[in-house]
PDB file of C-alpha atoms in Angstrom:
ATOM      1  CA  MET A1068       5.787  -4.064 -16.260  1.00 38.00           C
ATOM      2  CA  SER A1069       6.457  -6.205 -19.325  1.00 39.00           C
ATOM      3  CA  ALA A1070       3.758  -6.122 -21.986  1.00 37.00           C
ATOM      4  CA  LYS A1071       4.549  -9.714 -22.850  1.00 37.00           C
ATOM      5  CA  ASN A1072       4.106 -11.060 -19.332  1.00 40.00           C
ATOM      6  CA  PRO A1073       2.039  -8.603 -17.247  1.00 44.00           C
ATOM      7  CA  THR A1074       1.338  -9.272 -13.584  1.00 50.00           C
ATOM      8  CA  THR A1075      -2.295  -9.735 -12.605  1.00 68.00           C
ATOM      9  CA  ILE A1076      -4.023  -9.248  -9.277  1.00 72.00           C
ATOM     10  CA  PRO A1077      -4.746 -12.961  -8.623  1.00 76.00           C
ATOM     11  CA  ARG A1078      -1.138 -13.940  -9.365  1.00 81.00           C
ATOM     12  CA  ARG A1079       0.198 -11.139  -7.183  1.00 79.00           C
ATOM     13  CA  GLN A1080      -2.107 -12.091  -4.323  1.00 78.00           C
ATOM     14  CA  LEU A1081      -1.171 -15.752  -4.707  1.00 86.00           C
ATOM     15  CA  GLY A1082       2.529 -14.897  -4.758  1.00 86.00           C
ATOM     16  CA  ARG A1083       2.270 -12.707  -1.678  1.00 82.00           C
ATOM     17  CA  GLN A1084       0.483 -15.456   0.258  1.00 86.00           C
ATOM     18  CA  LEU A1085       3.047 -18.083  -0.770  1.00 91.00           C
ATOM     19  CA  ARG A1086       5.951 -15.814   0.130  1.00 89.00           C
ATOM     20  CA  GLU A1087       4.523 -15.093   3.589  1.00 88.00           C
ATOM     21  CA  MET A1088       3.902 -18.805   4.189  1.00 90.00           C
ATOM     22  CA  ARG A1089       7.450 -19.708   3.121  1.00 93.00           C
ATOM     23  CA  GLN A1090       8.968 -17.043   5.345  1.00 90.00           C
ATOM     24  CA  GLY A1091       6.764 -18.213   8.207  1.00 91.00           C
ATOM     25  CA  ALA A1092       8.146 -21.720   7.694  1.00 91.00           C
ATOM     26  CA  GLY A1093      11.702 -20.361   7.867  1.00 93.00           C
ATOM     27  CA  LEU A1094      12.654 -21.559   4.384  1.00 92.00           C
ATOM     28  CA  SER A1095      14.632 -19.849   1.649  1.00 92.00           C
ATOM     29  CA  ILE A1096      13.380 -19.880  -1.933  1.00 90.00           C
ATOM     30  CA  ALA A1097      16.166 -22.326  -2.834  1.00 92.00           C
ATOM     31  CA  ASP A1098      15.241 -24.703   0.003  1.00 92.00           C
ATOM     32  CA  ALA A1099      11.501 -24.628  -0.737  1.00 93.00           C
ATOM     33  CA  ALA A1100      12.082 -25.153  -4.460  1.00 92.00           C
ATOM     34  CA  ARG A1101      14.409 -28.091  -3.802  1.00 92.00           C
ATOM     35  CA  LEU A1102      11.904 -29.745  -1.444  1.00 92.00           C
ATOM     36  CA  ILE A1103       9.130 -29.656  -4.061  1.00 91.00           C
ATOM     37  CA  GLU A1104      11.580 -30.571  -6.834  1.00 91.00           C
ATOM     38  CA  ARG A1105      11.196 -27.340  -8.806  1.00 91.00           C
ATOM     39  CA  GLY A1106      13.692 -24.688  -9.865  1.00 89.00           C
ATOM     40  CA  ALA A1107      14.363 -21.700  -7.604  1.00 89.00           C
ATOM     41  CA  GLY A1108      13.645 -19.369 -10.532  1.00 88.00           C
ATOM     42  CA  THR A1109      10.228 -20.923 -11.029  1.00 89.00           C
ATOM     43  CA  LEU A1110       9.298 -20.411  -7.375  1.00 90.00           C
ATOM     44  CA  GLN A1111      10.664 -16.876  -7.396  1.00 88.00           C
ATOM     45  CA  ARG A1112       8.515 -15.972 -10.417  1.00 86.00           C
ATOM     46  CA  LEU A1113       5.510 -17.574  -8.727  1.00 88.00           C
ATOM     47  CA  GLU A1114       6.027 -15.509  -5.581  1.00 87.00           C
ATOM     48  CA  LYS A1115       6.420 -12.304  -7.602  1.00 82.00           C
ATOM     49  CA  GLY A1116       3.241 -13.010  -9.569  1.00 81.00           C
ATOM     50  CA  GLU A1117       5.143 -13.179 -12.840  1.00 78.00           C
ATOM     51  CA  ASN A1118       4.393 -16.737 -13.901  1.00 76.00           C
ATOM     52  CA  PRO A1119       1.415 -16.821 -16.320  1.00 72.00           C
ATOM     53  CA  ARG A1120       1.303 -20.632 -16.219  1.00 80.00           C
ATOM     54  CA  ILE A1121       0.459 -21.939 -12.757  1.00 86.00           C
ATOM     55  CA  ARG A1122       0.450 -25.650 -11.930  1.00 88.00           C
ATOM     56  CA  LEU A1123      -2.017 -26.653  -9.235  1.00 90.00           C
ATOM     57  CA  LEU A1124       0.366 -29.494  -8.364  1.00 91.00           C
ATOM     58  CA  ASP A1125       2.967 -26.900  -7.372  1.00 91.00           C
ATOM     59  CA  ILE A1126       0.440 -25.056  -5.201  1.00 91.00           C
ATOM     60  CA  GLU A1127      -0.595 -28.283  -3.495  1.00 93.00           C
ATOM     61  CA  ALA A1128       3.060 -29.290  -2.917  1.00 93.00           C
ATOM     62  CA  LEU A1129       3.912 -25.912  -1.405  1.00 94.00           C
ATOM     63  CA  CYS A1130       0.836 -26.009   0.824  1.00 93.00           C
ATOM     64  CA  ARG A1131       1.891 -29.431   2.131  1.00 93.00           C
ATOM     65  CA  LEU A1132       5.392 -28.128   2.715  1.00 93.00           C
ATOM     66  CA  TYR A1133       4.095 -25.095   4.627  1.00 93.00           C
ATOM     67  CA  ASP A1134       1.484 -27.147   6.526  1.00 92.00           C
ATOM     68  CA  ALA A1135      -1.401 -24.998   5.250  1.00 89.00           C
ATOM     69  CA  SER A1136      -4.987 -25.605   6.335  1.00 90.00           C
ATOM     70  CA  ALA A1137      -7.475 -27.181   3.935  1.00 88.00           C
ATOM     71  CA  GLU A1138      -9.285 -23.839   3.651  1.00 85.00           C
ATOM     72  CA  LYS A1139      -6.079 -22.011   2.743  1.00 87.00           C
ATOM     73  CA  VAL A1140      -5.228 -24.686   0.143  1.00 88.00           C
ATOM     74  CA  GLU A1141      -8.589 -24.211  -1.583  1.00 86.00           C
ATOM     75  CA  ALA A1142      -8.258 -20.419  -1.461  1.00 82.00           C
ATOM     76  CA  LEU A1143      -4.802 -20.526  -3.044  1.00 87.00           C
ATOM     77  CA  LYS A1144      -5.940 -22.958  -5.724  1.00 86.00           C
ATOM     78  CA  ALA A1145      -8.840 -20.633  -6.517  1.00 80.00           C
ATOM     79  CA  LEU A1146      -6.385 -17.766  -6.967  1.00 79.00           C
ATOM     80  CA  ALA A1147      -4.180 -19.989  -9.119  1.00 84.00           C
ATOM     81  CA  ARG A1148      -7.115 -20.763 -11.413  1.00 80.00           C
ATOM     82  CA  GLU A1149      -7.939 -17.044 -11.673  1.00 71.00           C
ATOM     83  CA  GLY A1150      -4.311 -16.180 -12.399  1.00 67.00           C
ATOM     84  CA  ASP A1151      -3.595 -18.886 -14.977  1.00 66.00           C
ATOM     85  CA  GLU A1152      -3.741 -17.224 -18.390  1.00 55.00           C
ATOM     86  CA  ARG A1153      -4.652 -20.507 -20.064  1.00 53.00           C
ATOM     87  CA  ALA A1154      -8.112 -20.128 -18.523  1.00 50.00           C
ATOM     88  CA  ARG A1155      -8.936 -16.783 -20.184  1.00 48.00           C
ATOM     89  CA  PRO A1156      -7.995 -14.381 -23.021  1.00 44.00           C
ATOM     90  CA  VAL A1157      -4.352 -13.388 -22.788  1.00 39.00           C
ATOM     91  CA  ASP A1158      -5.079  -9.642 -22.899  1.00 39.00           C
ATOM     92  CA  GLU A1159      -7.722  -9.661 -20.156  1.00 39.00           C
ATOM     93  CA  ARG A1160      -6.367  -7.938 -17.045  1.00 38.00           C
ATOM     94  CA  VAL A1161      -9.427  -7.538 -14.844  1.00 39.00           C
ATOM     95  CA  TRP A1162     -10.239  -9.714 -11.881  1.00 36.00           C
ATOM     96  CA  TRP A1163     -13.880  -9.651 -10.732  1.00 33.00           C
ATOM     97  CA  HIS A1164     -15.207 -11.345  -7.679  1.00 39.00           C
ATOM     98  CA  ARG A1165     -18.431 -11.008  -5.693  1.00 36.00           C
ATOM     99  CA  PHE A1166     -18.765 -11.034  -1.937  1.00 30.00           C
ATOM    100  CA  ASP A1167     -19.707 -14.707  -1.870  1.00 36.00           C
ATOM    101  CA  ASP A1168     -17.334 -16.123  -4.474  1.00 40.00           C
ATOM    102  CA  LEU A1169     -14.395 -18.524  -4.161  1.00 34.00           C
ATOM    103  CA  ILE A1170     -12.116 -16.365  -2.045  1.00 39.00           C
ATOM    104  CA  PRO A1171     -12.745 -16.744   1.707  1.00 39.00           C
ATOM    105  CA  ASP A1172     -13.474 -13.600   3.708  1.00 48.00           C
ATOM    106  CA  ASP A1173     -10.186 -13.838   5.584  1.00 42.00           C
ATOM    107  CA  PHE A1174      -8.238 -13.513   2.357  1.00 40.00           C
ATOM    108  CA  GLU A1175      -8.979  -9.790   2.284  1.00 62.00           C
ATOM    109  CA  THR A1176      -7.387  -9.054  -1.068  1.00 71.00           C
ATOM    110  CA  TYR A1177      -7.875  -5.320  -0.946  1.00 78.00           C
ATOM    111  CA  MET A1178      -6.621  -4.965   2.614  1.00 78.00           C
ATOM    112  CA  SER A1179      -3.388  -6.777   1.783  1.00 75.00           C
ATOM    113  CA  LEU A1180      -2.860  -4.538  -1.255  1.00 80.00           C
ATOM    114  CA  GLU A1181      -3.581  -1.433   0.808  1.00 83.00           C
ATOM    115  CA  ALA A1182      -1.147  -2.475   3.543  1.00 79.00           C
ATOM    116  CA  ALA A1183       1.586  -3.158   0.955  1.00 80.00           C
ATOM    117  CA  ALA A1184       1.080   0.117  -0.929  1.00 86.00           C
ATOM    118  CA  ALA A1185       3.342   3.144  -0.654  1.00 90.00           C
ATOM    119  CA  GLN A1186       0.565   5.522  -1.712  1.00 94.00           C
ATOM    120  CA  VAL A1187      -3.218   5.261  -1.693  1.00 95.00           C
ATOM    121  CA  ILE A1188      -5.089   7.744  -3.887  1.00 96.00           C
ATOM    122  CA  MET A1189      -8.846   7.906  -3.313  1.00 96.00           C
ATOM    123  CA  TYR A1190     -11.965   9.614  -4.576  1.00 97.00           C
ATOM    124  CA  GLN A1191     -15.090   9.192  -2.462  1.00 96.00           C
ATOM    125  CA  PRO A1192     -18.380  10.816  -3.496  1.00 95.00           C
ATOM    126  CA  ASP A1193     -20.627   9.575  -0.676  1.00 93.00           C
ATOM    127  CA  VAL A1194     -18.881   8.089   2.377  1.00 95.00           C
ATOM    128  CA  VAL A1195     -15.708   8.609   4.418  1.00 96.00           C
ATOM    129  CA  PRO A1196     -13.294   5.785   3.436  1.00 93.00           C
ATOM    130  CA  GLY A1197     -12.658   3.097   6.029  1.00 90.00           C
ATOM    131  CA  ILE A1198      -8.961   3.894   6.350  1.00 90.00           C
ATOM    132  CA  ILE A1199      -9.836   7.184   8.057  1.00 93.00           C
ATOM    133  CA  GLN A1200     -13.244   6.559   9.680  1.00 94.00           C
ATOM    134  CA  THR A1201     -13.842   7.049  13.384  1.00 95.00           C
ATOM    135  CA  ALA A1202     -15.119   4.001  15.260  1.00 94.00           C
ATOM    136  CA  ASP A1203     -18.516   5.627  15.818  1.00 95.00           C
ATOM    137  CA  TYR A1204     -18.905   6.553  12.134  1.00 96.00           C
ATOM    138  CA  ALA A1205     -17.972   3.003  11.098  1.00 93.00           C
ATOM    139  CA  ARG A1206     -20.361   1.580  13.699  1.00 93.00           C
ATOM    140  CA  ALA A1207     -23.241   3.710  12.393  1.00 94.00           C
ATOM    141  CA  LEU A1208     -22.724   2.306   8.871  1.00 92.00           C
ATOM    142  CA  GLU A1209     -22.000  -1.319   9.818  1.00 90.00           C
ATOM    143  CA  ARG A1210     -24.975  -1.521  12.194  1.00 90.00           C
ATOM    144  CA  VAL A1211     -27.274  -0.894   9.224  1.00 91.00           C
ATOM    145  CA  PHE A1212     -25.417  -2.907   6.575  1.00 86.00           C
ATOM    146  CA  PHE A1213     -24.906  -5.946   8.840  1.00 84.00           C
ATOM    147  CA  ASP A1214     -28.214  -5.641  10.641  1.00 84.00           C
ATOM    148  CA  SER A1215     -28.272  -9.331  11.644  1.00 87.00           C
ATOM    149  CA  ASP A1216     -24.876  -9.196  13.390  1.00 84.00           C
ATOM    150  CA  SER A1217     -24.671  -9.733  17.132  1.00 88.00           C
ATOM    151  CA  PRO A1218     -23.166  -6.855  19.142  1.00 87.00           C
ATOM    152  CA  MET A1219     -19.949  -8.883  19.474  1.00 88.00           C
ATOM    153  CA  ASP A1220     -19.736  -9.505  15.725  1.00 84.00           C
ATOM    154  CA  LEU A1221     -20.339  -5.818  15.063  1.00 86.00           C
ATOM    155  CA  GLU A1222     -17.541  -4.785  17.395  1.00 87.00           C
ATOM    156  CA  GLN A1223     -15.175  -7.243  15.754  1.00 84.00           C
ATOM    157  CA  ARG A1224     -15.916  -5.628  12.400  1.00 83.00           C
ATOM    158  CA  ILE A1225     -15.157  -2.224  13.886  1.00 87.00           C
ATOM    159  CA  GLN A1226     -11.861  -3.491  15.307  1.00 84.00           C
ATOM    160  CA  VAL A1227     -10.847  -4.768  11.868  1.00 80.00           C
ATOM    161  CA  ARG A1228     -11.685  -1.345  10.404  1.00 82.00           C
ATOM    162  CA  MET A1229      -9.619   0.409  13.063  1.00 86.00           C
ATOM    163  CA  GLN A1230      -6.728  -2.008  12.582  1.00 83.00           C
ATOM    164  CA  ARG A1231      -6.549  -0.992   8.915  1.00 82.00           C
ATOM    165  CA  GLN A1232      -5.697   2.516   9.999  1.00 86.00           C
ATOM    166  CA  THR A1233      -2.341   1.448  11.414  1.00 85.00           C
ATOM    167  CA  ALA A1234      -1.112   1.614   7.810  1.00 85.00           C
ATOM    168  CA  ILE A1235      -1.216   5.424   7.996  1.00 89.00           C
ATOM    169  CA  THR A1236      -0.027   5.795  11.591  1.00 86.00           C
ATOM    170  CA  ARG A1237       2.816   3.263  11.775  1.00 85.00           C
ATOM    171  CA  ARG A1238       6.257   4.676  12.488  1.00 84.00           C
ATOM    172  CA  LEU A1239       8.038   2.821   9.694  1.00 83.00           C
ATOM    173  CA  ALA A1240       7.031   3.849   6.145  1.00 84.00           C
ATOM    174  CA  PRO A1241       3.426   4.920   6.794  1.00 89.00           C
ATOM    175  CA  VAL A1242       1.210   4.834   3.721  1.00 91.00           C
ATOM    176  CA  ASP A1243       0.822   8.172   1.947  1.00 93.00           C
ATOM    177  CA  VAL A1244      -2.855   8.977   1.358  1.00 95.00           C
ATOM    178  CA  ASP A1245      -4.254  11.487  -1.140  1.00 96.00           C
ATOM    179  CA  LEU A1246      -7.987  11.710  -0.487  1.00 97.00           C
ATOM    180  CA  LEU A1247     -10.568  13.642  -2.465  1.00 97.00           C
ATOM    181  CA  VAL A1248     -14.052  13.672  -0.943  1.00 97.00           C
ATOM    182  CA  ASP A1249     -17.179  15.182  -2.400  1.00 97.00           C
ATOM    183  CA  GLU A1250     -18.937  17.771  -0.250  1.00 97.00           C
ATOM    184  CA  SER A1251     -21.847  15.351   0.080  1.00 96.00           C
ATOM    185  CA  VAL A1252     -19.546  13.100   2.157  1.00 96.00           C
ATOM    186  CA  ILE A1253     -19.194  15.721   4.859  1.00 96.00           C
ATOM    187  CA  ARG A1254     -22.874  16.681   4.930  1.00 96.00           C
ATOM    188  CA  ARG A1255     -24.649  13.316   4.668  1.00 95.00           C
ATOM    189  CA  VAL A1256     -25.347  12.146   8.222  1.00 96.00           C
ATOM    190  CA  ALA A1257     -24.087   8.801   9.496  1.00 94.00           C
ATOM    191  CA  GLY A1258     -25.343   8.189  13.030  1.00 91.00           C
ATOM    192  CA  ASN A1259     -26.012  11.673  14.392  1.00 95.00           C
ATOM    193  CA  GLY A1260     -24.542  15.151  14.597  1.00 95.00           C
ATOM    194  CA  LYS A1261     -22.080  14.217  17.343  1.00 96.00           C
ATOM    195  CA  VAL A1262     -20.743  11.308  15.273  1.00 96.00           C
ATOM    196  CA  MET A1263     -20.399  13.514  12.205  1.00 97.00           C
ATOM    197  CA  ALA A1264     -18.653  16.328  14.077  1.00 97.00           C
ATOM    198  CA  ALA A1265     -16.029  13.936  15.435  1.00 97.00           C
ATOM    199  CA  GLN A1266     -15.543  12.380  12.007  1.00 97.00           C
ATOM    200  CA  LEU A1267     -15.069  15.731  10.285  1.00 97.00           C
ATOM    201  CA  ARG A1268     -12.574  16.864  12.900  1.00 97.00           C
ATOM    202  CA  LYS A1269     -10.606  13.673  12.306  1.00 96.00           C
ATOM    203  CA  LEU A1270     -10.535  14.478   8.577  1.00 96.00           C
ATOM    204  CA  ALA A1271      -9.371  18.000   9.361  1.00 96.00           C
ATOM    205  CA  ASP A1272      -6.620  16.862  11.734  1.00 95.00           C
ATOM    206  CA  THR A1273      -4.919  14.111   9.737  1.00 94.00           C
ATOM    207  CA  PRO A1274      -1.185  13.359  10.058  1.00 92.00           C
ATOM    208  CA  PRO A1275       1.197  14.908   7.477  1.00 93.00           C
ATOM    209  CA  ASN A1276       1.140  11.801   5.265  1.00 94.00           C
ATOM    210  CA  VAL A1277      -2.638  12.130   4.728  1.00 95.00           C
ATOM    211  CA  ARG A1278      -3.828  14.849   2.353  1.00 96.00           C
ATOM    212  CA  VAL A1279      -7.571  15.610   2.393  1.00 97.00           C
ATOM    213  CA  ARG A1280      -9.300  17.881  -0.106  1.00 97.00           C
ATOM    214  CA  VAL A1281     -13.008  18.562  -0.571  1.00 98.00           C
ATOM    215  CA  LEU A1282     -14.721  18.788  -3.959  1.00 97.00           C
ATOM    216  CA  PRO A1283     -17.389  21.476  -3.365  1.00 96.00           C
ATOM    217  CA  PHE A1284     -20.903  21.326  -4.725  1.00 95.00           C
ATOM    218  CA  ASN A1285     -20.281  24.387  -6.902  1.00 95.00           C
ATOM    219  CA  ALA A1286     -17.578  22.493  -8.810  1.00 94.00           C
ATOM    220  CA  GLY A1287     -20.381  20.774 -10.704  1.00 92.00           C
ATOM    221  CA  PHE A1288     -19.363  17.708 -12.745  1.00 93.00           C
ATOM    222  CA  PRO A1289     -15.692  18.186 -13.729  1.00 91.00           C
ATOM    223  CA  LEU A1290     -15.686  14.918 -15.694  1.00 92.00           C
ATOM    224  CA  GLY A1291     -19.076  15.419 -17.301  1.00 91.00           C
ATOM    225  CA  CYS A1292     -20.321  12.381 -15.374  1.00 91.00           C
ATOM    226  CA  ALA A1293     -20.329  10.862 -11.890  1.00 88.00           C
ATOM    227  CA  PRO A1294     -17.334   8.467 -11.866  1.00 90.00           C
ATOM    228  CA  GLY A1295     -18.226   6.732  -8.618  1.00 92.00           C
ATOM    229  CA  PRO A1296     -15.690   5.912  -5.895  1.00 94.00           C
ATOM    230  CA  PHE A1297     -12.268   4.579  -6.818  1.00 95.00           C
ATOM    231  CA  VAL A1298      -8.901   3.872  -5.233  1.00 95.00           C
ATOM    232  CA  MET A1299      -5.460   3.800  -6.866  1.00 95.00           C
ATOM    233  CA  LEU A1300      -2.695   1.881  -5.110  1.00 94.00           C
ATOM    234  CA  ARG A1301       0.936   2.654  -5.893  1.00 93.00           C
ATOM    235  CA  PHE A1302       3.670   0.389  -4.571  1.00 88.00           C
ATOM    236  CA  PRO A1303       7.241   0.912  -3.286  1.00 85.00           C
ATOM    237  CA  ILE A1304      10.208   1.089  -5.633  1.00 85.00           C
ATOM    238  CA  ASP A1305      12.503  -1.935  -5.698  1.00 76.00           C
ATOM    239  CA  SER A1306      16.018  -0.810  -4.753  1.00 75.00           C
ATOM    240  CA  ASN A1307      17.602  -3.136  -7.318  1.00 73.00           C
ATOM    241  CA  THR A1308      15.393  -2.707 -10.377  1.00 74.00           C
ATOM    242  CA  LYS A1309      14.317   0.893  -9.612  1.00 82.00           C
ATOM    243  CA  GLU A1310      10.826  -0.190 -10.669  1.00 80.00           C
ATOM    244  CA  PRO A1311       7.675  -0.508  -8.507  1.00 82.00           C
ATOM    245  CA  VAL A1312       7.501  -3.900  -6.801  1.00 76.00           C
ATOM    246  CA  GLU A1313       3.964  -4.220  -8.195  1.00 80.00           C
ATOM    247  CA  PRO A1314       2.132  -2.251 -10.900  1.00 84.00           C
ATOM    248  CA  THR A1315      -0.269   0.525  -9.942  1.00 90.00           C
ATOM    249  CA  THR A1316      -3.685  -0.982  -9.308  1.00 90.00           C
ATOM    250  CA  VAL A1317      -7.142   0.599  -9.446  1.00 92.00           C
ATOM    251  CA  TYR A1318      -9.807  -0.759  -7.097  1.00 91.00           C
ATOM    252  CA  VAL A1319     -13.489  -0.044  -7.726  1.00 90.00           C
ATOM    253  CA  GLU A1320     -16.138  -1.259  -5.314  1.00 85.00           C
ATOM    254  CA  SER A1321     -19.892  -1.108  -5.870  1.00 81.00           C
ATOM    255  CA  TYR A1322     -22.817  -2.462  -3.873  1.00 78.00           C
ATOM    256  CA  GLY A1323     -22.315  -6.093  -4.879  1.00 73.00           C
ATOM    257  CA  SER A1324     -18.936  -6.377  -6.567  1.00 75.00           C
ATOM    258  CA  ARG A1325     -15.244  -5.532  -6.487  1.00 78.00           C
ATOM    259  CA  LEU A1326     -13.134  -4.775  -9.553  1.00 83.00           C
ATOM    260  CA  TYR A1327      -9.338  -4.670  -9.805  1.00 84.00           C
ATOM    261  CA  TYR A1328      -7.523  -3.148 -12.790  1.00 86.00           C
ATOM    262  CA  ASP A1329      -3.806  -3.029 -13.540  1.00 84.00           C
ATOM    263  CA  ARG A1330      -3.941  -2.580 -17.325  1.00 85.00           C
ATOM    264  CA  THR A1331      -2.020   0.579 -18.164  1.00 89.00           C
ATOM    265  CA  ASP A1332      -4.670   2.310 -20.292  1.00 91.00           C
ATOM    266  CA  ILE A1333      -7.359   1.851 -17.625  1.00 92.00           C
ATOM    267  CA  VAL A1334      -5.052   2.993 -14.817  1.00 93.00           C
ATOM    268  CA  ASP A1335      -4.082   6.085 -16.852  1.00 95.00           C
ATOM    269  CA  ARG A1336      -7.743   6.965 -17.285  1.00 95.00           C
ATOM    270  CA  TYR A1337      -8.284   6.958 -13.518  1.00 96.00           C
ATOM    271  CA  VAL A1338      -5.092   8.948 -12.962  1.00 95.00           C
ATOM    272  CA  ALA A1339      -6.393  11.610 -15.362  1.00 96.00           C
ATOM    273  CA  ALA A1340      -9.802  11.605 -13.662  1.00 96.00           C
ATOM    274  CA  HIS A1341      -8.247  12.143 -10.243  1.00 96.00           C
ATOM    275  CA  GLU A1342      -6.142  15.008 -11.590  1.00 96.00           C
ATOM    276  CA  GLN A1343      -9.197  16.690 -13.150  1.00 96.00           C
ATOM    277  CA  LEU A1344     -11.153  16.386  -9.924  1.00 96.00           C
ATOM    278  CA  GLY A1345      -8.188  17.688  -7.946  1.00 95.00           C
ATOM    279  CA  CYS A1346      -7.929  20.786 -10.136  1.00 96.00           C
ATOM    280  CA  VAL A1347     -11.332  22.042  -8.952  1.00 96.00           C
ATOM    281  CA  ALA A1348     -11.173  20.757  -5.378  1.00 97.00           C
ATOM    282  CA  LEU A1349     -10.528  23.109  -2.484  1.00 97.00           C
ATOM    283  CA  SER A1350      -6.951  23.436  -1.271  1.00 97.00           C
ATOM    284  CA  GLU A1351      -5.914  21.486   1.811  1.00 96.00           C
ATOM    285  CA  THR A1352      -6.122  24.658   3.907  1.00 96.00           C
ATOM    286  CA  ASP A1353      -9.570  25.606   2.630  1.00 97.00           C
ATOM    287  CA  SER A1354     -10.744  22.024   3.000  1.00 97.00           C
ATOM    288  CA  LYS A1355      -9.671  21.930   6.653  1.00 97.00           C
ATOM    289  CA  TYR A1356     -11.518  25.204   7.246  1.00 97.00           C
ATOM    290  CA  LEU A1357     -14.701  23.851   5.648  1.00 98.00           C
ATOM    291  CA  LEU A1358     -14.458  20.566   7.578  1.00 97.00           C
ATOM    292  CA  ARG A1359     -14.181  22.427  10.884  1.00 97.00           C
ATOM    293  CA  GLN A1360     -17.037  24.786   9.994  1.00 97.00           C
ATOM    294  CA  VAL A1361     -19.375  21.929   9.111  1.00 97.00           C
ATOM    295  CA  ALA A1362     -18.294  20.104  12.308  1.00 97.00           C
ATOM    296  CA  LYS A1363     -19.391  23.161  14.280  1.00 97.00           C
ATOM    297  CA  GLU A1364     -22.751  23.096  12.484  1.00 96.00           C
ATOM    298  CA  PHE A1365     -23.265  19.478  13.498  1.00 96.00           C
ATOM    299  CA  GLU A1366     -22.285  20.248  17.083  1.00 93.00           C
ATOM    300  CA  ALA A1367     -24.841  23.058  17.168  1.00 87.00           C
TER     301      ALA A1367
END
């Protein structure tokens, strides 16, 4: 990634959306650029998230060309404003948004990044991550968090959660997952003992592309602090450039906010943290044994 013109999360998300819309319209980059009277190189940089100067007029013209809905137009313009470096310090590489901000729910920034990733590296200190939850475990959590949902709405949320998991089970290029979970994850009850037993057995019986290790209580605090949950997303290598199609991105979610980082020094810090935690975690074999033992305890 060029230090002079780094790619940011909003620009990458904007570019991905525009590329999918163009492909859905059956247009080449050259055709789309010609129809909005812009250069093909300009549109290509926009789709790759490499253009630090984004014209809202271009976004509006492309949306008209692709017959986008009014809601999608506003969502893309919001991303364009976030991604335009003229609106913020040039060295700022963090994109923050709250649950109720400009980006509509159906934009699902993290889910699109996760689906596009080649590898997902996770640390979870308190809950099984959604990409590997059972339906009953997810239902036990969502029923409390979305306590005003109708039964139908709740089930739709569960279906979305289950759909995410196709990323690790698909036949073509399934996502590689490296998951570290704290021992508290496997002992804190969601739902009841039956729900927990099934969830732990799922963690113990993952496909070969999913590596699960448990950080035991007796490991103490390997980092000297509690880092909180985090996810690192690594992307496929471009066959022409031999570089990742997008820079490694760190995703941090708390109770009321989501943070995305792709600045190299911040990413490196999380890489080092994951390595330190991994050094004191149980092996995959020992983790599977512990998961099955605790599942038996819940069943009893």
